[in-house]
GROMACS .gro file of C-alpha atoms in nm:
model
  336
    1UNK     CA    1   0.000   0.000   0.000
    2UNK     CA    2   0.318   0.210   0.105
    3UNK     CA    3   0.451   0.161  -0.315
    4UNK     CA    4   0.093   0.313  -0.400
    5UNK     CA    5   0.109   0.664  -0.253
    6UNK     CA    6   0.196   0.933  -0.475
    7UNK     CA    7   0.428   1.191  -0.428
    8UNK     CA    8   0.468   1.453  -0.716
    9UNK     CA    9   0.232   1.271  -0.902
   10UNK     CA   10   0.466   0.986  -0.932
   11UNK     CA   11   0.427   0.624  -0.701
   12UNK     CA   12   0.656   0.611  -0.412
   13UNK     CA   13   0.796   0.299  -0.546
   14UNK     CA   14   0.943   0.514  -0.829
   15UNK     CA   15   1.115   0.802  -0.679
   16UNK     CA   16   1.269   0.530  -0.394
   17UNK     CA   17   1.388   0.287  -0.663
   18UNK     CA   18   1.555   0.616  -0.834
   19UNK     CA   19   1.758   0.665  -0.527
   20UNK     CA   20   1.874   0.326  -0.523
   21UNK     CA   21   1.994   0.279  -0.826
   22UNK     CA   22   2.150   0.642  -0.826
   23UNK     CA   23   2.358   0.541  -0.523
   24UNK     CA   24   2.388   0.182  -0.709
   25UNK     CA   25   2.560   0.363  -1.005
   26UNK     CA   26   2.744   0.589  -0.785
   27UNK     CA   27   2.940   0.318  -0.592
   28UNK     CA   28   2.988   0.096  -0.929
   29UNK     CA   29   3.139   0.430  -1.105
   30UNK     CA   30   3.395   0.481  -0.822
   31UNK     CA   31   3.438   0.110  -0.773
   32UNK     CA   32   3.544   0.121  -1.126
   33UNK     CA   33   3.791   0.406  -1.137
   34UNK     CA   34   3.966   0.220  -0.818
   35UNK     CA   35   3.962  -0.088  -1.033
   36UNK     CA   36   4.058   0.032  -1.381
   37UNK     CA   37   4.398   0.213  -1.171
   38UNK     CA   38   4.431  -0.098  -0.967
   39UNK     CA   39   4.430  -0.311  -1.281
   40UNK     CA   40   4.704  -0.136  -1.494
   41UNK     CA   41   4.860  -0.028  -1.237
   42UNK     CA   42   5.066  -0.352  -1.244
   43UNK     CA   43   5.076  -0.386  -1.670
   44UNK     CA   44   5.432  -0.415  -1.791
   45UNK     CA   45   5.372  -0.153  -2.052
   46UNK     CA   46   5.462   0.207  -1.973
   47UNK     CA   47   5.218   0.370  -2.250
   48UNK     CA   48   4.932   0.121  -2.064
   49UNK     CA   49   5.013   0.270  -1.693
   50UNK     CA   50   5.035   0.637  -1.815
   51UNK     CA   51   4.728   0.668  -1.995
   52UNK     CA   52   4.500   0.437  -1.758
   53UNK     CA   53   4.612   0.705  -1.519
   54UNK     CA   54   4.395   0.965  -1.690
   55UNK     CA   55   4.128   0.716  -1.864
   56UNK     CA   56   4.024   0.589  -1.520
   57UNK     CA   57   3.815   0.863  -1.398
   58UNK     CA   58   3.605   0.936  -1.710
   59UNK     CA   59   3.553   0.559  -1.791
   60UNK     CA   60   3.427   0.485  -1.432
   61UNK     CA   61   3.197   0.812  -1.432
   62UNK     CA   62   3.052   0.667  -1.792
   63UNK     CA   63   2.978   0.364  -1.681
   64UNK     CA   64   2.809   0.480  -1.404
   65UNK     CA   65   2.586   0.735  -1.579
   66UNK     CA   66   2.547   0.429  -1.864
   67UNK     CA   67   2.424   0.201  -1.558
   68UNK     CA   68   2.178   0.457  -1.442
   69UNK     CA   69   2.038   0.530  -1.763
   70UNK     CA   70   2.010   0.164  -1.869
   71UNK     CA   71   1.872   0.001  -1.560
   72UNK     CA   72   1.607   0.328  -1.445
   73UNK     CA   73   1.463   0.312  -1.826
   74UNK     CA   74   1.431  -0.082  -1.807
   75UNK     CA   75   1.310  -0.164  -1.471
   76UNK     CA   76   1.147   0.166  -1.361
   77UNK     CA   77   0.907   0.350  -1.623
   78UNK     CA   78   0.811   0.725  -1.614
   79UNK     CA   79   0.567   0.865  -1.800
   80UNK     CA   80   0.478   1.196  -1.911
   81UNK     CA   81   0.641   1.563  -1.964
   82UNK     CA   82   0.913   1.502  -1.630
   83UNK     CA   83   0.973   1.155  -1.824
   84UNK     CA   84   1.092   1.354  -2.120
   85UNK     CA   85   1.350   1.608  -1.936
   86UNK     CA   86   1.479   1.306  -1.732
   87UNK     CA   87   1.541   1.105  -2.022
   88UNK     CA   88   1.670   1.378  -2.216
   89UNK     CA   89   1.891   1.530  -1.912
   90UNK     CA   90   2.030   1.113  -1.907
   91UNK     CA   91   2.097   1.118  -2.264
   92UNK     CA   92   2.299   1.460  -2.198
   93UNK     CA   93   2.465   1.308  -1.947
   94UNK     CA   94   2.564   0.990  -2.145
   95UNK     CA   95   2.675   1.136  -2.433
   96UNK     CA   96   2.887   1.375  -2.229
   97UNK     CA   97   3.080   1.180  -2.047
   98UNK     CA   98   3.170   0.889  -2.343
   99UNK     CA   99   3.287   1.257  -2.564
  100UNK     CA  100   3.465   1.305  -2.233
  101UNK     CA  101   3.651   0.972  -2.227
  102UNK     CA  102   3.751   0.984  -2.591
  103UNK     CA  103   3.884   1.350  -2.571
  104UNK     CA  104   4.041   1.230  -2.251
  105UNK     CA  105   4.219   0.916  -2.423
  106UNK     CA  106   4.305   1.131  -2.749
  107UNK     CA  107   4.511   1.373  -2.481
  108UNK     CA  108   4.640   1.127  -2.318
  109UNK     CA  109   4.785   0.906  -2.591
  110UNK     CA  110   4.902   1.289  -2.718
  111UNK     CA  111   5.108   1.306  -2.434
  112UNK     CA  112   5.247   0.991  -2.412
  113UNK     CA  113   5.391   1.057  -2.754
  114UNK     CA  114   5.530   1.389  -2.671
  115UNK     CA  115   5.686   1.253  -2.344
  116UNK     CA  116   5.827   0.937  -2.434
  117UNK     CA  117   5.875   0.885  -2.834
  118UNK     CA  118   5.965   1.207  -2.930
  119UNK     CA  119   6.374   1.294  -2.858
  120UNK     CA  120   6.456   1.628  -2.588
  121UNK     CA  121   6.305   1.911  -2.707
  122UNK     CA  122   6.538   2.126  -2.535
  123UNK     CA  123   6.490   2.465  -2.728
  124UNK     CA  124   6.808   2.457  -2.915
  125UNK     CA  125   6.924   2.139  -2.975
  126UNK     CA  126   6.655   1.942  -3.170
  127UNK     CA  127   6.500   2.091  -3.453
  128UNK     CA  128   6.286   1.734  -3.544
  129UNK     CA  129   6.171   1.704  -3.175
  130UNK     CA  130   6.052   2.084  -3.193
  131UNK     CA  131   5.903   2.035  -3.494
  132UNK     CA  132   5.678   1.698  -3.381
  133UNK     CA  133   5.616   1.865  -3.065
  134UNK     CA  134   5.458   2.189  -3.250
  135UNK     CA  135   5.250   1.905  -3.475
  136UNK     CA  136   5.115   1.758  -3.114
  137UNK     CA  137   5.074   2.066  -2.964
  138UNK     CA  138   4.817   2.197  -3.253
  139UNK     CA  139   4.677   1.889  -3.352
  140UNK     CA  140   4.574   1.786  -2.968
  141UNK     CA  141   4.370   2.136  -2.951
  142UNK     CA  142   4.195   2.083  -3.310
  143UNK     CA  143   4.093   1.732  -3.232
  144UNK     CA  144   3.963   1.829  -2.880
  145UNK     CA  145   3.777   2.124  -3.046
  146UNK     CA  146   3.598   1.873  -3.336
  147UNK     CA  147   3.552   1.599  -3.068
  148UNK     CA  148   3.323   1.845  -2.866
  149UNK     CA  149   3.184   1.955  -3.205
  150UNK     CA  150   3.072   1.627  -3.278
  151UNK     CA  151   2.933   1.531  -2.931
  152UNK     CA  152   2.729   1.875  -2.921
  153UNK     CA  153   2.564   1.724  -3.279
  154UNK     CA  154   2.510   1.374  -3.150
  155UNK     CA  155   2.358   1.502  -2.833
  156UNK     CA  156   2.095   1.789  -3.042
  157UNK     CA  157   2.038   1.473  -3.284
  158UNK     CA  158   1.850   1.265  -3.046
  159UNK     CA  159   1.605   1.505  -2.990
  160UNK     CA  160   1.323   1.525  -3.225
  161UNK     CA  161   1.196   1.879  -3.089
  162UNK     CA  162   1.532   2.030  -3.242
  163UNK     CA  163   1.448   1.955  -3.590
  164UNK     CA  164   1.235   2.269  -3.643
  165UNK     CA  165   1.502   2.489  -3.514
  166UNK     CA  166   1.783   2.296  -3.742
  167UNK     CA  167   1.526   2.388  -4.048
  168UNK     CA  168   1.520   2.727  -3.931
  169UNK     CA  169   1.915   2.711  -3.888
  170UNK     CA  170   1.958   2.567  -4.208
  171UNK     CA  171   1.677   2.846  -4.389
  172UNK     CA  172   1.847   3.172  -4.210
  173UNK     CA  173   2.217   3.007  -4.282
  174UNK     CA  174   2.338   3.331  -4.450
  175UNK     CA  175   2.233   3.579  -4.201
  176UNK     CA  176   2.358   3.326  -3.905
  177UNK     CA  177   2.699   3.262  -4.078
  178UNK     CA  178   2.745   3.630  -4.133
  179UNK     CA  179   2.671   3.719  -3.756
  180UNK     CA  180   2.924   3.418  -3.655
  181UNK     CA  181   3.204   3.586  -3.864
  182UNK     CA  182   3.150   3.898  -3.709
  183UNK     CA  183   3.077   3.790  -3.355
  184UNK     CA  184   3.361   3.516  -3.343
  185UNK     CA  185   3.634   3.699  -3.610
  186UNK     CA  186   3.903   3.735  -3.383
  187UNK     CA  187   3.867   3.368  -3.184
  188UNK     CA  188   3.788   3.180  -3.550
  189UNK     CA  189   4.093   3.394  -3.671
  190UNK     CA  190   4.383   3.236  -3.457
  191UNK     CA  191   4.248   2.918  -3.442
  192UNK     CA  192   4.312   2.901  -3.846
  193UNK     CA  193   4.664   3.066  -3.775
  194UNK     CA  194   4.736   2.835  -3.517
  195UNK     CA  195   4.647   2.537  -3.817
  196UNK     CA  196   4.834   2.778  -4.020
  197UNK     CA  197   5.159   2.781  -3.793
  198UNK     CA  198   5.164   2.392  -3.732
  199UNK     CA  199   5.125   2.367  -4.130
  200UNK     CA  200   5.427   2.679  -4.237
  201UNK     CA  201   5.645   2.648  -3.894
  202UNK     CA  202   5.715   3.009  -3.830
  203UNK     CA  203   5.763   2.952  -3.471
  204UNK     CA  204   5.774   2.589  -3.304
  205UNK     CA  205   5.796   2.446  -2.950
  206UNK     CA  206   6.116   2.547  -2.789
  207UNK     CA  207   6.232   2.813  -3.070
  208UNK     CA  208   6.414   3.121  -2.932
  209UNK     CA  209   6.232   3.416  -3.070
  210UNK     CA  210   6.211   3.785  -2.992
  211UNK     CA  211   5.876   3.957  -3.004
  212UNK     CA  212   5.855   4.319  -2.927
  213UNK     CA  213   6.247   4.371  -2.784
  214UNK     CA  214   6.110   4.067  -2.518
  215UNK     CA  215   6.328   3.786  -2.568
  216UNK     CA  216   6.240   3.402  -2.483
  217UNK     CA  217   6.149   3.053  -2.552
  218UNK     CA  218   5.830   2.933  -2.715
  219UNK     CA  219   5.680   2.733  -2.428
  220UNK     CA  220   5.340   2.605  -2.557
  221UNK     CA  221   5.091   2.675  -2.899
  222UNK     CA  222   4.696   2.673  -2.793
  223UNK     CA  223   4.359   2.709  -2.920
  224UNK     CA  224   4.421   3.085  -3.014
  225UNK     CA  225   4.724   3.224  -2.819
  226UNK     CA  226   5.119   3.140  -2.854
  227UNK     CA  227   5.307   3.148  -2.486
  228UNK     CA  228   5.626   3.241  -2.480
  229UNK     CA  229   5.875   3.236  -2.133
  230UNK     CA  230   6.109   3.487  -2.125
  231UNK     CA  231   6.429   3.470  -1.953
  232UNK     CA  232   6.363   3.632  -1.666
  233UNK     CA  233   6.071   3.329  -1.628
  234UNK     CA  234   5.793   3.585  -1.742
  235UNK     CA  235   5.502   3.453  -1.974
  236UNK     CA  236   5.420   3.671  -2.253
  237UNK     CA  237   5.037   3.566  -2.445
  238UNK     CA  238   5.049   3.635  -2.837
  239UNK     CA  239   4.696   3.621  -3.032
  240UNK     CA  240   4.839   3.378  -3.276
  241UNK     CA  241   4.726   3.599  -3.539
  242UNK     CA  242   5.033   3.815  -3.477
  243UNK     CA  243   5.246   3.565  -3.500
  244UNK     CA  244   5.116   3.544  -3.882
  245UNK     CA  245   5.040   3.864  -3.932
  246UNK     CA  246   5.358   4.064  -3.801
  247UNK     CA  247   5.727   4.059  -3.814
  248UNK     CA  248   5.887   3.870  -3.516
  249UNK     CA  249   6.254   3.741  -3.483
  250UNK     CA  250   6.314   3.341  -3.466
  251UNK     CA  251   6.669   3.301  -3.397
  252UNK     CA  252   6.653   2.920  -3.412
  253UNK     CA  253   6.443   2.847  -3.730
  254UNK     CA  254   6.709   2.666  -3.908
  255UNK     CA  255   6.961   2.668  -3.696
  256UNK     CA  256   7.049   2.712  -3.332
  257UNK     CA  257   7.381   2.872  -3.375
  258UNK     CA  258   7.430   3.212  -3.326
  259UNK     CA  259   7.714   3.496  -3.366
  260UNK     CA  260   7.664   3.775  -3.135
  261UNK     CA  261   7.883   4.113  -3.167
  262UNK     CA  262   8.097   4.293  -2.869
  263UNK     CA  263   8.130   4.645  -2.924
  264UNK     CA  264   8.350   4.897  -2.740
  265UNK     CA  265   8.415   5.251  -2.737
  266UNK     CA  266   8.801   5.292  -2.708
  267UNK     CA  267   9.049   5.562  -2.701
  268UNK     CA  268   9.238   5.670  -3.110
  269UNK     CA  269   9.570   5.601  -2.923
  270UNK     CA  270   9.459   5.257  -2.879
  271UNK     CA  271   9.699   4.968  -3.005
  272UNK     CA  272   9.415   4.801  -3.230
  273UNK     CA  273   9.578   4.496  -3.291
  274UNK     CA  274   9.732   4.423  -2.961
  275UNK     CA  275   9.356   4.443  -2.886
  276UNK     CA  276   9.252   4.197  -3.175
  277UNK     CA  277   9.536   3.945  -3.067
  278UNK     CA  278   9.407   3.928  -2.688
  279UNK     CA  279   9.070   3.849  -2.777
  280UNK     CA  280   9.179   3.550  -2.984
  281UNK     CA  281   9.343   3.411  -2.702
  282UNK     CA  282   9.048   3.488  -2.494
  283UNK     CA  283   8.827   3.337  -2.718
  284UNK     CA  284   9.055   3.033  -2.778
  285UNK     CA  285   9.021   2.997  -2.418
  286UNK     CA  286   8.664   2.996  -2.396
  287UNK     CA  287   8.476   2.649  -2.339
  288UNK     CA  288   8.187   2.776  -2.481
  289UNK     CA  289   8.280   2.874  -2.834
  290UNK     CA  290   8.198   2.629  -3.101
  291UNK     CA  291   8.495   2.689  -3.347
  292UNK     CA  292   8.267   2.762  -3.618
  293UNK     CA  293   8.276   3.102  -3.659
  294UNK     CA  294   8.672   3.253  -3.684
  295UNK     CA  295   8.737   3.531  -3.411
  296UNK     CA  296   8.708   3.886  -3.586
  297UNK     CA  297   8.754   4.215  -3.469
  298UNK     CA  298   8.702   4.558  -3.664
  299UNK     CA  299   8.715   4.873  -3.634
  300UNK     CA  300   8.334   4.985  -3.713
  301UNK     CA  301   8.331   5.370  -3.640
  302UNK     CA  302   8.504   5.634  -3.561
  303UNK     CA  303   8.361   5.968  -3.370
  304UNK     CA  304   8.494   6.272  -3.238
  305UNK     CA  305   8.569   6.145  -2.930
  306UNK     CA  306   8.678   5.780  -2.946
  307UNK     CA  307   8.645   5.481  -3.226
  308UNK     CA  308   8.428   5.188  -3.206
  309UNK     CA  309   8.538   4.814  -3.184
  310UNK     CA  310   8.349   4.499  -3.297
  311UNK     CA  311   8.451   4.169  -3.157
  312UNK     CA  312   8.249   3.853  -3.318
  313UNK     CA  313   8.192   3.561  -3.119
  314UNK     CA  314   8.008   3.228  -3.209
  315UNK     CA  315   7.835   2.874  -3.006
  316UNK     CA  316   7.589   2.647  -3.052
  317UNK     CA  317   7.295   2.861  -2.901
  318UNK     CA  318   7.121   3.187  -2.814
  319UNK     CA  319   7.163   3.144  -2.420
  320UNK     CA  320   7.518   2.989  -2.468
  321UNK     CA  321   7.645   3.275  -2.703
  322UNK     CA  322   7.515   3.522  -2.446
  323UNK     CA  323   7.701   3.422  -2.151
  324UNK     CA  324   8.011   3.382  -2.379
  325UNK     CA  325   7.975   3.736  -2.521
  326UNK     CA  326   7.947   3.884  -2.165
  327UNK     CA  327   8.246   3.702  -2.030
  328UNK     CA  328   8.453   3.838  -2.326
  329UNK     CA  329   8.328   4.166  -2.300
  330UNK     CA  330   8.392   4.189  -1.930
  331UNK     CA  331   8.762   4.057  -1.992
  332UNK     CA  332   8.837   4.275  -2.293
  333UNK     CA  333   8.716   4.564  -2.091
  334UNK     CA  334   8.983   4.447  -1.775
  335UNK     CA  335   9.217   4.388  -2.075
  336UNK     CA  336   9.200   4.732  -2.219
   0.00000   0.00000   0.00000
């Protein structure tokens, strides 16, 4: 007699077996993320134990939300207009969290890749693992992006009531399309450069670049901005479309080596070349000069009050040829 009394407008029976099996499919979805890490936690295989990692939380929340959904439309039946939100709210949920465990594997697998198949990526030694890391980088974002696409249609799909508003989509098409462009020009913009970039390589992971007198390593390329850590461990955000659109300096595009100049302002009774042969030997001396480019010094300039010395030295990369052009400079300078 209890299961007969309605509450809502709905038997008892109902709303208590609805508990049940929402605490039912709560304990199996945690259950399962403790037994999915448990599991492969112990598998031999390193790819298996890093991506399980992430995989075990979505796949134990979509099973539970699959359990609920399955076992509250077979053994309990609702009827009428709160029948039709709760199923639809279910099939939201569903859908949601399977588009969440496949943009959760795609990441994941992503990762793995960068971390363990691709060589270092340190910023100036590697051009190929730059390169494949830039590729990851862009293509995780623009399969996450068409992965959420496509669950957004599969969800609006299953609901008949959305077909009128698809017509009238599909009938005011030019006016919507035109109002998109405007509304979304700038976002839509650098997520085609950032395609763009990944495609021409004007900037990749780890490149040492220098955009607006700031100089620093590309850390990461996203959705619509480019992030690049300076030296001093600052972050600077670049719209991508900047990165197309205006002139920036890459110093490690084709190669990492770099020649960086020394100038000082000396006397006119300076001895030039006693000058010239002491920085050989200091550069001789050096461990961080790479041989490749010969030492050189010039006179550049000349002024009313003193003349102007260039001394060239060369290594293997930005941050390397910096420290070696301020050690010279600071022993020419003791020298002279």
């Amino acid at each position: 007699d209890w299961a007969r009394i309605r509450f809502m407008n709905t038997p008892v029976w109902k709303v208590v077996g609805t508990l049940i099996l929402i605490l039912l499919s709560y304990f199996l979805g945690k259950v399962s993320i403790w037994f999915f890490r448990k599991l492969f936690k112990k598998s031999d295989k390193i790819w298996v134990n890093k991506i399980a990692k992430r995989l075990a939380t979505p796949a134990g929340w979509a099973i539970g939300v699959l359990f609920f959904y399955i076992t509250l439309n077979k053994l309990i039946s609702f009827g009428g207009t709160f029948a039709s939100t709760l199923y639809a709210i279910l099939l939201i949920a569903v859908i949601g969290t399977m588009t969440w465990f496949i943009m959760r594997f795609i990441d994941s697998f992503m990762v793995y890749v960068a971390e363990t198949k691709i060589g270092d990526a340190n910023p100036e030694e590697n051009n190929e693992a730059r390169m494949m890391m830039t590729y990851i980088s862009v293509a995780r974002r623009v399969i996450t992006f068409v992965v959420i696409i496509v669950g957004i249609s599969v969800i609006l799909s299953q609901f008949r009531s959305l077909e009128k508003l698809g017509i009238s989509l599909i009938a005011s098409a030019g006016v919507a399309t035109v109002i998109l462009g405007v509304a979304a020009q700038s976002t839509l913009g650098n997520i085609v450069a950032g395609i763009q970039i990944a495609i021409t390589r004007p900037a990749r992971i780890g490149d040492t670049v220098i955009i607006k007198e700031d100089w620093g390593y590309v850390e990461d390329i996203r959705f619509t901005y480019l992030v690049v850590r300076t030296w001093d461990q600052r972050r600077l955000v670049v719209p991508l479309k900047k990165i197309i659109s205006e002139t920036f300096e890459n110093w490690s595009m084709t190669s990492a080596h770099q020649v960086r100049p020394i100038i000082l302002y000396v006397d006119y009774e300076i001895d030039v070349d006693v000058v010239r042969k002491k920085f050989i030997e200091l550069l001789k001396s050096e461990e961080n000069w790479d041989e490749e480019h010969e030492p050189n010094l010039q006179v550049v300039d000349a002024t009313e009050n003193s003349i102007e010395l260039r001394a060239l030295c060369s290594a293997k990369d930005a941050s390397t040829t910096w420290d070696l052009h301020c050690s010279l400079r600071e022993k020419l300078i003791t020298f002279i």
